[in-house]
Coordinates of C-alpha atoms in Angstrom, one line a residue:
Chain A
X223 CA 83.3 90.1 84.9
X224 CA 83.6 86.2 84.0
X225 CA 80.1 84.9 83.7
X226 CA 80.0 81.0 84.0
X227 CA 77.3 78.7 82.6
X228 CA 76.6 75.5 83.9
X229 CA 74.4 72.5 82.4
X230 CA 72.3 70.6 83.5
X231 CA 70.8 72.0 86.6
X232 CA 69.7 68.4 87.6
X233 CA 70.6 64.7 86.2
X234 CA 69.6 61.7 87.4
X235 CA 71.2 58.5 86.2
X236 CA 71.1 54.9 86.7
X237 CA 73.6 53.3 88.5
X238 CA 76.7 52.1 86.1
X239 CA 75.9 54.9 83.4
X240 CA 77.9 57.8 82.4
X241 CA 77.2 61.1 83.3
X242 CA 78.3 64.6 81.6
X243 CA 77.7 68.0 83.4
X244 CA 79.0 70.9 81.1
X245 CA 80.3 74.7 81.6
X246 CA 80.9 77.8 79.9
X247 CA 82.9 80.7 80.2
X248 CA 83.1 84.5 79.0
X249 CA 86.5 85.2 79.4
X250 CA 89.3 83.7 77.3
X251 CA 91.9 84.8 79.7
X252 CA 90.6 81.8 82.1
X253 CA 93.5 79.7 82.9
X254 CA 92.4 77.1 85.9
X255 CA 88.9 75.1 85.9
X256 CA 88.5 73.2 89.2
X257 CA 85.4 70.8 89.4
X258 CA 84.2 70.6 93.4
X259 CA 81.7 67.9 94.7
X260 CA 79.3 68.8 97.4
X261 CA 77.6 66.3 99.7
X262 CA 74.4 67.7 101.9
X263 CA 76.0 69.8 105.0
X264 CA 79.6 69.8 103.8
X265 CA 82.0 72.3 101.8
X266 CA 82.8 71.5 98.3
X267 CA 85.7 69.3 97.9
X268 CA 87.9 69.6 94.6
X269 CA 87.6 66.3 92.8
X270 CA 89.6 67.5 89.4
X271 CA 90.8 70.2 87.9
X272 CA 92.6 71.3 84.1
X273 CA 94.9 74.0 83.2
X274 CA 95.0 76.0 80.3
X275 CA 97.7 74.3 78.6
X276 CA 96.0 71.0 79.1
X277 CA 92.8 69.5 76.9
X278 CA 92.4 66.4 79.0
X279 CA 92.7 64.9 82.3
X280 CA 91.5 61.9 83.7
X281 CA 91.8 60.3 87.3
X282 CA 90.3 57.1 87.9
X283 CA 86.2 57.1 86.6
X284 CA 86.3 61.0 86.4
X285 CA 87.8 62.9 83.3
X286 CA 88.0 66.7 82.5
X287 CA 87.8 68.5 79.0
X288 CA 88.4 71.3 78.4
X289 CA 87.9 73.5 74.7
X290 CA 89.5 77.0 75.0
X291 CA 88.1 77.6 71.4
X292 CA 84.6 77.2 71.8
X293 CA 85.6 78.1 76.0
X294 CA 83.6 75.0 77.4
X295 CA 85.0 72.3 79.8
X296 CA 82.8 69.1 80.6
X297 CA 83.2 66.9 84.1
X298 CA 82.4 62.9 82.9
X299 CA 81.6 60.7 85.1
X300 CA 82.0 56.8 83.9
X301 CA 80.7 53.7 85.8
X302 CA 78.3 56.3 88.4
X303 CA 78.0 54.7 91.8
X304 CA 75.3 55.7 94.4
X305 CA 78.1 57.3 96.8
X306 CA 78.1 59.8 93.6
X307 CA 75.3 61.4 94.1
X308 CA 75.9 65.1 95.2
X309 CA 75.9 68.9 94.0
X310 CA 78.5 69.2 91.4
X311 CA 79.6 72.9 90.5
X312 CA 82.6 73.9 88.0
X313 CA 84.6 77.3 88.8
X314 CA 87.1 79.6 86.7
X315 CA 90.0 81.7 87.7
X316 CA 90.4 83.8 85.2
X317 CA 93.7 85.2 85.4
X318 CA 95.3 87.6 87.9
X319 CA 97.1 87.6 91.1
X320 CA 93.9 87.3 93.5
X321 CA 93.5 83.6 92.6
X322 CA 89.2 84.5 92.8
X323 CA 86.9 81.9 91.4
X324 CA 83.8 82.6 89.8
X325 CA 80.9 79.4 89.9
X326 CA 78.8 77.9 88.1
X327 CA 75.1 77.6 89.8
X328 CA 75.6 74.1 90.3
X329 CA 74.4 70.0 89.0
X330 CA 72.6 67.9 91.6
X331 CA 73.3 64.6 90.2
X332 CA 71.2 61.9 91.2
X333 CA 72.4 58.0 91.0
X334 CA 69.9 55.5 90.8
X335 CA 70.9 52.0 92.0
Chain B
X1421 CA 95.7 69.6 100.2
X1422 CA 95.3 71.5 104.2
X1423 CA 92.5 71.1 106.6
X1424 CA 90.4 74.0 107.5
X1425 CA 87.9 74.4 110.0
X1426 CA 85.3 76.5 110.9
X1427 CA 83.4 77.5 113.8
X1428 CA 80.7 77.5 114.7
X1429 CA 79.5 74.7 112.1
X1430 CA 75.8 76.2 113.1
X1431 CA 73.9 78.9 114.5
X1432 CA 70.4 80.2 115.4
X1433 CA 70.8 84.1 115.9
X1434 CA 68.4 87.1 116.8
X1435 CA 68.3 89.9 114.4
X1436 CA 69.7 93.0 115.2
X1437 CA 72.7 91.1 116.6
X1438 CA 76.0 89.9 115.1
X1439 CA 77.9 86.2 114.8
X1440 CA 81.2 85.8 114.4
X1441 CA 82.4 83.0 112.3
X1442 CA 86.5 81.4 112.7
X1443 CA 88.4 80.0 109.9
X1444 CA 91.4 77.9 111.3
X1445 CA 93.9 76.6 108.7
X1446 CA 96.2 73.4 109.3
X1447 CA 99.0 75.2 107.5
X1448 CA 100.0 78.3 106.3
X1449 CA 98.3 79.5 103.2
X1450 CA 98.7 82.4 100.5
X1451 CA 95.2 83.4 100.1
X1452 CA 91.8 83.0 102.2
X1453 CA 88.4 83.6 100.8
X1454 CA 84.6 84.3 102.0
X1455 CA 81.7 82.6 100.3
X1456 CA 78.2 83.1 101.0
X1457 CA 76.0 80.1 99.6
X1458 CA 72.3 80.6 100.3
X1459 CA 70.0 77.5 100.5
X1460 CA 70.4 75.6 97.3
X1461 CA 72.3 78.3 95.3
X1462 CA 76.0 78.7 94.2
X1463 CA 79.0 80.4 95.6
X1464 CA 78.9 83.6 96.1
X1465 CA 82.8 85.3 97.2
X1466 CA 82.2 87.5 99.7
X1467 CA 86.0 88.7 99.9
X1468 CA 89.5 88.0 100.1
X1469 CA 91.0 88.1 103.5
X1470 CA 94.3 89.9 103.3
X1471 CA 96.9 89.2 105.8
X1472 CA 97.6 92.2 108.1
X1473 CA 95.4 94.7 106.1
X1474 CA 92.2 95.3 105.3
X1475 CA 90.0 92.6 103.2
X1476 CA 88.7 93.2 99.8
X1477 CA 85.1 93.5 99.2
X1478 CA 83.4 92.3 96.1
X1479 CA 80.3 93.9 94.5
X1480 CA 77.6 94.2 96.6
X1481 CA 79.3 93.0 100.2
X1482 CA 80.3 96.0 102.6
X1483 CA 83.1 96.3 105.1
X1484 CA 80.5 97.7 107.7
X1485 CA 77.9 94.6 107.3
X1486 CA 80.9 91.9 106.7
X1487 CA 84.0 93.3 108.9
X1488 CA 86.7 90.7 108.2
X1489 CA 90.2 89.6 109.9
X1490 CA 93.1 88.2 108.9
X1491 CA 95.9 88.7 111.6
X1492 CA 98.3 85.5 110.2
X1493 CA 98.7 83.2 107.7
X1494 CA 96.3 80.1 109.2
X1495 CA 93.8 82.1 110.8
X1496 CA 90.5 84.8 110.0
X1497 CA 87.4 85.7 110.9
X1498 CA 84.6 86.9 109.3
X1499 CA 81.6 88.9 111.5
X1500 CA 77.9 88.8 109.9
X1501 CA 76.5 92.6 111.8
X1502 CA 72.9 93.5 112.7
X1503 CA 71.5 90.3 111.4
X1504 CA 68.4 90.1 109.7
X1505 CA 66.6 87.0 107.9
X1506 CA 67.8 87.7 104.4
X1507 CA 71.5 86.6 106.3
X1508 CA 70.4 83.3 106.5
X1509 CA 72.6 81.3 104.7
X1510 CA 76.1 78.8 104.3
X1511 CA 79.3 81.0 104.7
X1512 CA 82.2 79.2 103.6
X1513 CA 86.2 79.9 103.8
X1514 CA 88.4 78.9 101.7
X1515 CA 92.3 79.2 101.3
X1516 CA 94.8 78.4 98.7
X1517 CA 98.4 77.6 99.4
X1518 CA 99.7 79.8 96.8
X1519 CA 98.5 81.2 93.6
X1520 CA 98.7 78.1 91.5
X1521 CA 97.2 75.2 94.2
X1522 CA 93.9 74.5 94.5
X1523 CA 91.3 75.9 96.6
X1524 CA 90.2 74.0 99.8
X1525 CA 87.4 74.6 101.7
X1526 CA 85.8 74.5 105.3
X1527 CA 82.9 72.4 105.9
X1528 CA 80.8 75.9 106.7
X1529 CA 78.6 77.2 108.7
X1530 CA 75.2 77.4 108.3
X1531 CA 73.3 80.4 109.7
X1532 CA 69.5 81.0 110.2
X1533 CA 68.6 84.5 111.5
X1534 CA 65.3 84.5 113.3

């Protein structure tokens, strides 16, 4: 089955820096990458995700990449804020009709004002 | 994006007995999921609730132990049976509106079996 890696386990930055949290997959038939945010005692909420066909995507202070050779995608995180701070984890659907994801074992992201 | 909400958002249980956990969906939606997520861990999928027949289990998750309903396209259940402390944990739905939207989660509910 798809095995997913995720790095770092825990970052802590100061408030105003960037911050990188990066994933890797096994299976190259992985077509959709969602990034979800988790805040203590709620569900994860999608804040961006990439297609296959897509290398980049950016909304606002958050981007996405994504390298189907080397199968890694990266979450960035410009200008952090305090209101950042939460459990970050990446997921992969890889392929099919089931639409399953498979997750990373999370980022708890720390923002230092 | 839909709204989905779960109930009950917490619970204290007895083991031996069994919780039953709702999934309600603002809108109609494709596929719904199970996730187990125990204290400060990942997502683990539990199943897929399909619509009208019986759900689909993954590796190491049991019909018996997890029963799971589905009877339209807004609504499921899943039931946690003969509950012992390993059971404590977050169990999350989530749904997608078709095959290629996003997935969308409830806020969960966190169980602690004593």
């Amino acid at each position: 089955g798809e095995n997913v890696e995720q790095h770092p386990s825990t970052l802590s930055v100061q408030e105003g820096d960037s911050a990188v949290i990066k994933c890797t997959y096994s299976d190259s038939a992985s077509n959709y990458f969602p990034w979800y945010k988790q805040e203590l005692g709620k569900g994860p909420q999608l804040i961006i995700d990439i297609r296959s066909n897509v290398g980049e995507k950016k909304d606002q202070r958050i981007a996405v990449t994504l390298n189907k050779t080397a199968k890694h995608f990266s979450l960035h995180i410009t200008e952090t804020q305090p209101e950042d701070s939460a459990v970050y984890f990446c997921a992969v659907h890889h392929g099919g009709s089931n639409y399953k994801l498979t997750f990373g074992k999370g980022t708890l992201l720390t923002v230092n004002p | 994006s839909a709204v989905i909400s779960q109930k009950p958002s917490r619970d204290i249980c007895q083991r031996g007995t069994s919780l039953t956990i709702q999934c309600q969906v603002d809108s109609q939606v494709t596929m719904m999921f199970w996730y187990r997520q125990q204290p400060g861990q990942s997502l683990t999928l539990i199943a897929t609730a399909n619509q009208g027949s019986e759900a689909t289990y993954e590796s190491g998750f049991v019909i018996d132990k997890f029963p799971i309903s589905r009877p339209n396209l807004t609504f499921s259940t899943l039931t946690v049976s003969n509950m012992s402390p390993e059971d404590s944990s977050i169990y999350l739905c989530s749904g997608n509106r078709d095959l290629n939207t996003e997935a969308f989660f409830g806020q969960g509910t966190r169980l602690t079996v004593v």
